[in-house]
PDB file of C-alpha atoms in Angstrom:
ATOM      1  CA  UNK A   1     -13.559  57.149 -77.565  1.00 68.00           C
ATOM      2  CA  UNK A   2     -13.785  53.671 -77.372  1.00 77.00           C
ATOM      3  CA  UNK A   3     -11.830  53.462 -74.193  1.00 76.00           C
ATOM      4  CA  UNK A   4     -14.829  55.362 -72.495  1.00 80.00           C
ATOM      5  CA  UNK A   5     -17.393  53.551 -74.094  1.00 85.00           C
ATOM      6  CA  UNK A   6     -15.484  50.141 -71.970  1.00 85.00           C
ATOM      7  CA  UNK A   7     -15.511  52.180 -69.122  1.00 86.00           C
ATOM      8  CA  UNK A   8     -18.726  53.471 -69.268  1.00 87.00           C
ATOM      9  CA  UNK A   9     -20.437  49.545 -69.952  1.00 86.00           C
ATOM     10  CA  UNK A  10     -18.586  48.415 -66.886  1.00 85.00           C
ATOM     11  CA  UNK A  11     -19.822  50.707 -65.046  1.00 85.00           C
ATOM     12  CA  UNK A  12     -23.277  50.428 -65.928  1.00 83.00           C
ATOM     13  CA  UNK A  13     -22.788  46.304 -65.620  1.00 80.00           C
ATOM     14  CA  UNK A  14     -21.370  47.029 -61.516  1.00 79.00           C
ATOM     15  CA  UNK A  15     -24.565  49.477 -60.974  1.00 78.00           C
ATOM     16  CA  UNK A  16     -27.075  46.311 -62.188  1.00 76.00           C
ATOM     17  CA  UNK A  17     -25.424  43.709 -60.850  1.00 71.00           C
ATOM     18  CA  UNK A  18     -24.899  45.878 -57.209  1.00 71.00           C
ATOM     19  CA  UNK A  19     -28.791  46.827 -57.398  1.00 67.00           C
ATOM     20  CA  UNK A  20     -29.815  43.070 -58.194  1.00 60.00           C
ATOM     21  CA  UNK A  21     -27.841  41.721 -55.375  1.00 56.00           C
ATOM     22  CA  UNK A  22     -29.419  44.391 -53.031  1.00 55.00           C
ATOM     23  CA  UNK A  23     -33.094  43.743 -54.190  1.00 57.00           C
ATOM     24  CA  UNK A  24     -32.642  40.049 -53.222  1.00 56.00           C
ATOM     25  CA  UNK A  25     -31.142  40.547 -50.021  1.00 62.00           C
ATOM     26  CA  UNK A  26     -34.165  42.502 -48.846  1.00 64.00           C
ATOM     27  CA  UNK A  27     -36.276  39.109 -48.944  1.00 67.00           C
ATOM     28  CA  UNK A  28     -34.594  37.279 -46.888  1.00 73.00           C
ATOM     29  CA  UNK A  29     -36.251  36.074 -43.453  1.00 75.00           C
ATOM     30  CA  UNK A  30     -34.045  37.833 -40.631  1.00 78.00           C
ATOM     31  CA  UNK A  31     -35.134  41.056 -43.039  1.00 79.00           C
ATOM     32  CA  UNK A  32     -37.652  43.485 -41.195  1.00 80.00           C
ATOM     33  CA  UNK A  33     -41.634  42.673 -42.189  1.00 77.00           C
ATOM     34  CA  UNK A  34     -42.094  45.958 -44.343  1.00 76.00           C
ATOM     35  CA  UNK A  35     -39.130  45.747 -45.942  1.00 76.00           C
ATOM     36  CA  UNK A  36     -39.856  42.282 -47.189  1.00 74.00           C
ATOM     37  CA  UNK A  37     -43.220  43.526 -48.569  1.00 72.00           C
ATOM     38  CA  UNK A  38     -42.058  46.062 -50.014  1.00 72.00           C
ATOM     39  CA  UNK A  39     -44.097  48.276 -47.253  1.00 73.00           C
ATOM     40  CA  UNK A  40     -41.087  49.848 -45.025  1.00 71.00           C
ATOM     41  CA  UNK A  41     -44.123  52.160 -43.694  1.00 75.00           C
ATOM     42  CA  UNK A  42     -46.209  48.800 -42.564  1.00 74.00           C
ATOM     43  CA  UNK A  43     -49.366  49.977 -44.131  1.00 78.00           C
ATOM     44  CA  UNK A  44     -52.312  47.982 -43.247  1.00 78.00           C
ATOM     45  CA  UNK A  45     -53.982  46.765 -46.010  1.00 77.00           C
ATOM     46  CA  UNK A  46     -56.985  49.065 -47.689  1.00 79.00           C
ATOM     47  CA  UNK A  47     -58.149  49.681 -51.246  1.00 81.00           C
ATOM     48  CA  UNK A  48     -55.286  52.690 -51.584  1.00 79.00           C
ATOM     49  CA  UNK A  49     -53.419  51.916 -54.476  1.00 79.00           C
ATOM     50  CA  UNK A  50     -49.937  53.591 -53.759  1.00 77.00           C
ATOM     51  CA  UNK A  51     -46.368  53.348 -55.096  1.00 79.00           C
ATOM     52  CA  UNK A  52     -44.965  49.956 -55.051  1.00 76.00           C
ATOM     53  CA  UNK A  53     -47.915  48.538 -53.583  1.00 79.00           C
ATOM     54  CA  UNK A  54     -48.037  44.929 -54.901  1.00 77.00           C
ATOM     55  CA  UNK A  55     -50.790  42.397 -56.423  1.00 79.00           C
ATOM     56  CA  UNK A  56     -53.174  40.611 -53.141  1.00 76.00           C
ATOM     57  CA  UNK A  57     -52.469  37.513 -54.939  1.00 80.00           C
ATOM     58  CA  UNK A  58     -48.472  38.182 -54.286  1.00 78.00           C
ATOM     59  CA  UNK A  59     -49.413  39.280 -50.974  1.00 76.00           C
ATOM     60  CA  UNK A  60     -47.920  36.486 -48.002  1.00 76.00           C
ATOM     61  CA  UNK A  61     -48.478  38.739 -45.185  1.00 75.00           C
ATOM     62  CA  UNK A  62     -52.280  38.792 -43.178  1.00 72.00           C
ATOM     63  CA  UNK A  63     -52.445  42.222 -41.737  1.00 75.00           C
ATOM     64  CA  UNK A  64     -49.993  44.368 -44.403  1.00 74.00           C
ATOM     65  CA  UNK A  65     -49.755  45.339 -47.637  1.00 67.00           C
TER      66      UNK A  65
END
């Protein structure tokens, strides 16, 4: 049992460490506008709060969310 409970915390320690490294590639500047905002679908900025919008004050970007 305890020989899948090793193999188990690895695995879950490669899935954070892979997602990590993938979130902070996506801000990088050669990275497409929306996908450093968080905004792959480049919506213009409005009073919509949707999904993964984030806070104006976090906001770097003039025209999109």
């Amino acid at each position: 049992m305890k020989k899948y409970q090793n193999i188990l915390i690895a695995a879950v320690l490669v899935w954070i460490l892979t997602r990590e490294q993938a979130r902070a590639e996506t801000n990088t500047p050669g990275t497409p506008r929306g996908i450093r905002n968080n905004n792959p679908g480049n919506i213009r900025i409005s009073n919509n709060q949707w999904r993964g919008k984030i806070p104006v004050s976090q906001n770097t970007d003039g025209s999109f969310e």
